[in-house]
Amino acid sequence: MAENKTYSISVRLRRTTYEETFVSVPVTDALRQNTPDAQGRYFLDGAKVMEAAVGLGTGPDTNWRPEGTPVVEPHPVQTAPNDDPGDSGKIH
């Protein structure tokens, strides 16, 4: 009896999981714009607020929650599978 051969190709994928959280950024003088407007008023600098928020988000006590479902896509760099038997990227 003839044996039917099948062939396969390995494709490297990556899965990205997005998470969300909220942080409370204390309003301080360090967050304001460096120069006042024409009326002498200072406003918050959005870039400084976001930088402070990201810094707070990196703390160990930040409570992250999954947002949506993971995104699976072809990896932009295709490489050969790892021959390590403990590799989680086993060929299926």
PDB file of C-alpha atoms in Angstrom:
ATOM      1  CA  MET A   1       0.000   0.000   0.000  1.00  0.00           C
ATOM      2  CA  ALA A   2       1.354   3.433  -0.944  1.00  0.00           C
ATOM      3  CA  GLU A   3       1.935   5.823   1.928  1.00  0.00           C
ATOM      4  CA  ASN A   4       0.440   9.285   1.532  1.00  0.00           C
ATOM      5  CA  LYS A   5       2.983  11.935   2.406  1.00  0.00           C
ATOM      6  CA  THR A   6       1.972  15.261   3.791  1.00  0.00           C
ATOM      7  CA  TYR A   7       4.045  18.366   4.029  1.00  0.00           C
ATOM      8  CA  SER A   8       3.843  21.374   6.284  1.00  0.00           C
ATOM      9  CA  ILE A   9       5.529  24.695   6.685  1.00  0.00           C
ATOM     10  CA  SER A  10       6.336  26.392   9.983  1.00  0.00           C
ATOM     11  CA  VAL A  11       5.096  29.947  10.372  1.00  0.00           C
ATOM     12  CA  ARG A  12       6.254  32.029  13.315  1.00  0.00           C
ATOM     13  CA  LEU A  13       3.339  33.811  14.996  1.00  0.00           C
ATOM     14  CA  ARG A  14       3.148  36.292  17.816  1.00  0.00           C
ATOM     15  CA  ARG A  15       0.319  36.998  20.210  1.00  0.00           C
ATOM     16  CA  THR A  16      -0.098  40.411  21.778  1.00  0.00           C
ATOM     17  CA  THR A  17      -2.312  40.838  24.816  1.00  0.00           C
ATOM     18  CA  TYR A  18      -3.477  44.350  25.633  1.00  0.00           C
ATOM     19  CA  GLU A  19      -4.260  45.383  29.192  1.00  0.00           C
ATOM     20  CA  GLU A  20      -5.631  48.563  30.703  1.00  0.00           C
ATOM     21  CA  THR A  21      -5.550  50.355  34.015  1.00  0.00           C
ATOM     22  CA  PHE A  22      -6.252  53.788  35.429  1.00  0.00           C
ATOM     23  CA  VAL A  23      -3.711  55.755  37.451  1.00  0.00           C
ATOM     24  CA  SER A  24      -4.181  58.942  39.458  1.00  0.00           C
ATOM     25  CA  VAL A  25      -1.561  61.506  38.543  1.00  0.00           C
ATOM     26  CA  PRO A  26      -1.069  64.110  41.289  1.00  0.00           C
ATOM     27  CA  VAL A  27      -1.256  67.637  39.862  1.00  0.00           C
ATOM     28  CA  THR A  28       1.983  69.398  40.789  1.00  0.00           C
ATOM     29  CA  ASP A  29       3.960  72.361  39.482  1.00  0.00           C
ATOM     30  CA  ALA A  30       6.222  69.876  37.680  1.00  0.00           C
ATOM     31  CA  LEU A  31       3.333  69.070  35.314  1.00  0.00           C
ATOM     32  CA  ARG A  32       2.659  72.610  34.164  1.00  0.00           C
ATOM     33  CA  GLN A  33       3.910  74.239  30.989  1.00  0.00           C
ATOM     34  CA  ASN A  34       7.182  76.128  31.410  1.00  0.00           C
ATOM     35  CA  THR A  35       5.871  79.457  30.171  1.00  0.00           C
ATOM     36  CA  PRO A  36       2.577  81.217  30.905  1.00  0.00           C
ATOM     37  CA  ASP A  37       0.121  82.266  28.214  1.00  0.00           C
ATOM     38  CA  ALA A  38      -0.532  85.937  27.290  1.00  0.00           C
ATOM     39  CA  GLN A  39      -2.706  86.388  30.391  1.00  0.00           C
ATOM     40  CA  GLY A  40      -0.020  84.951  32.667  1.00  0.00           C
ATOM     41  CA  ARG A  41      -1.836  81.629  33.212  1.00  0.00           C
ATOM     42  CA  TYR A  42      -0.054  78.305  33.399  1.00  0.00           C
ATOM     43  CA  PHE A  43      -1.653  75.173  31.998  1.00  0.00           C
ATOM     44  CA  LEU A  44      -0.863  71.509  32.371  1.00  0.00           C
ATOM     45  CA  ASP A  45       1.573  70.072  29.851  1.00  0.00           C
ATOM     46  CA  GLY A  46      -0.114  66.989  28.373  1.00  0.00           C
ATOM     47  CA  ALA A  47       3.187  65.291  27.532  1.00  0.00           C
ATOM     48  CA  LYS A  48       4.374  65.679  31.130  1.00  0.00           C
ATOM     49  CA  VAL A  49       1.077  64.286  32.448  1.00  0.00           C
ATOM     50  CA  MET A  50       1.352  61.235  30.181  1.00  0.00           C
ATOM     51  CA  GLU A  51       4.984  60.678  31.144  1.00  0.00           C
ATOM     52  CA  ALA A  52       4.035  60.749  34.830  1.00  0.00           C
ATOM     53  CA  ALA A  53       1.108  58.375  34.176  1.00  0.00           C
ATOM     54  CA  VAL A  54       3.337  55.860  32.394  1.00  0.00           C
ATOM     55  CA  GLY A  55       5.784  56.030  35.284  1.00  0.00           C
ATOM     56  CA  LEU A  56       2.974  55.272  37.738  1.00  0.00           C
ATOM     57  CA  GLY A  57       1.802  52.393  35.531  1.00  0.00           C
ATOM     58  CA  THR A  58       5.140  50.622  35.802  1.00  0.00           C
ATOM     59  CA  GLY A  59       4.809  50.201  39.573  1.00  0.00           C
ATOM     60  CA  PRO A  60       4.396  46.711  41.060  1.00  0.00           C
ATOM     61  CA  ASP A  61       1.036  47.586  42.643  1.00  0.00           C
ATOM     62  CA  THR A  62      -0.625  48.571  39.361  1.00  0.00           C
ATOM     63  CA  ASN A  63      -3.791  46.541  38.816  1.00  0.00           C
ATOM     64  CA  TRP A  64      -3.845  45.670  35.106  1.00  0.00           C
ATOM     65  CA  ARG A  65      -6.963  44.151  33.492  1.00  0.00           C
ATOM     66  CA  PRO A  66      -7.183  42.414  30.108  1.00  0.00           C
ATOM     67  CA  GLU A  67      -8.651  44.600  27.392  1.00  0.00           C
ATOM     68  CA  GLY A  68     -10.285  42.718  24.564  1.00  0.00           C
ATOM     69  CA  THR A  69      -8.916  39.514  23.134  1.00  0.00           C
ATOM     70  CA  PRO A  70      -5.301  38.771  22.243  1.00  0.00           C
ATOM     71  CA  VAL A  71      -4.226  39.678  18.723  1.00  0.00           C
ATOM     72  CA  VAL A  72      -2.537  36.846  16.815  1.00  0.00           C
ATOM     73  CA  GLU A  73      -0.575  37.779  13.719  1.00  0.00           C
ATOM     74  CA  PRO A  74       2.373  36.565  11.659  1.00  0.00           C
ATOM     75  CA  HIS A  75       5.631  37.564  13.305  1.00  0.00           C
ATOM     76  CA  PRO A  76       7.385  40.252  11.219  1.00  0.00           C
ATOM     77  CA  VAL A  77      10.634  38.257  11.416  1.00  0.00           C
ATOM     78  CA  GLN A  78      10.249  34.688  10.228  1.00  0.00           C
ATOM     79  CA  THR A  79      12.910  32.340  11.639  1.00  0.00           C
ATOM     80  CA  ALA A  80      13.326  28.601  11.849  1.00  0.00           C
ATOM     81  CA  PRO A  81      11.733  26.897  14.875  1.00  0.00           C
ATOM     82  CA  ASN A  82      13.920  26.504  17.938  1.00  0.00           C
ATOM     83  CA  ASP A  83      15.207  22.930  18.328  1.00  0.00           C
ATOM     84  CA  ASP A  84      15.066  23.223  22.140  1.00  0.00           C
ATOM     85  CA  PRO A  85      12.709  20.467  23.403  1.00  0.00           C
ATOM     86  CA  GLY A  86      11.565  22.791  26.206  1.00  0.00           C
ATOM     87  CA  ASP A  87      10.568  25.493  23.737  1.00  0.00           C
ATOM     88  CA  SER A  88       6.954  26.576  24.110  1.00  0.00           C
ATOM     89  CA  GLY A  89       6.789  27.184  20.376  1.00  0.00           C
ATOM     90  CA  LYS A  90       6.436  23.501  19.541  1.00  0.00           C
ATOM     91  CA  ILE A  91       5.319  22.638  16.058  1.00  0.00           C
ATOM     92  CA  HIS A  92       1.748  21.337  16.003  1.00  0.00           C
TER      93      HIS A  92
END
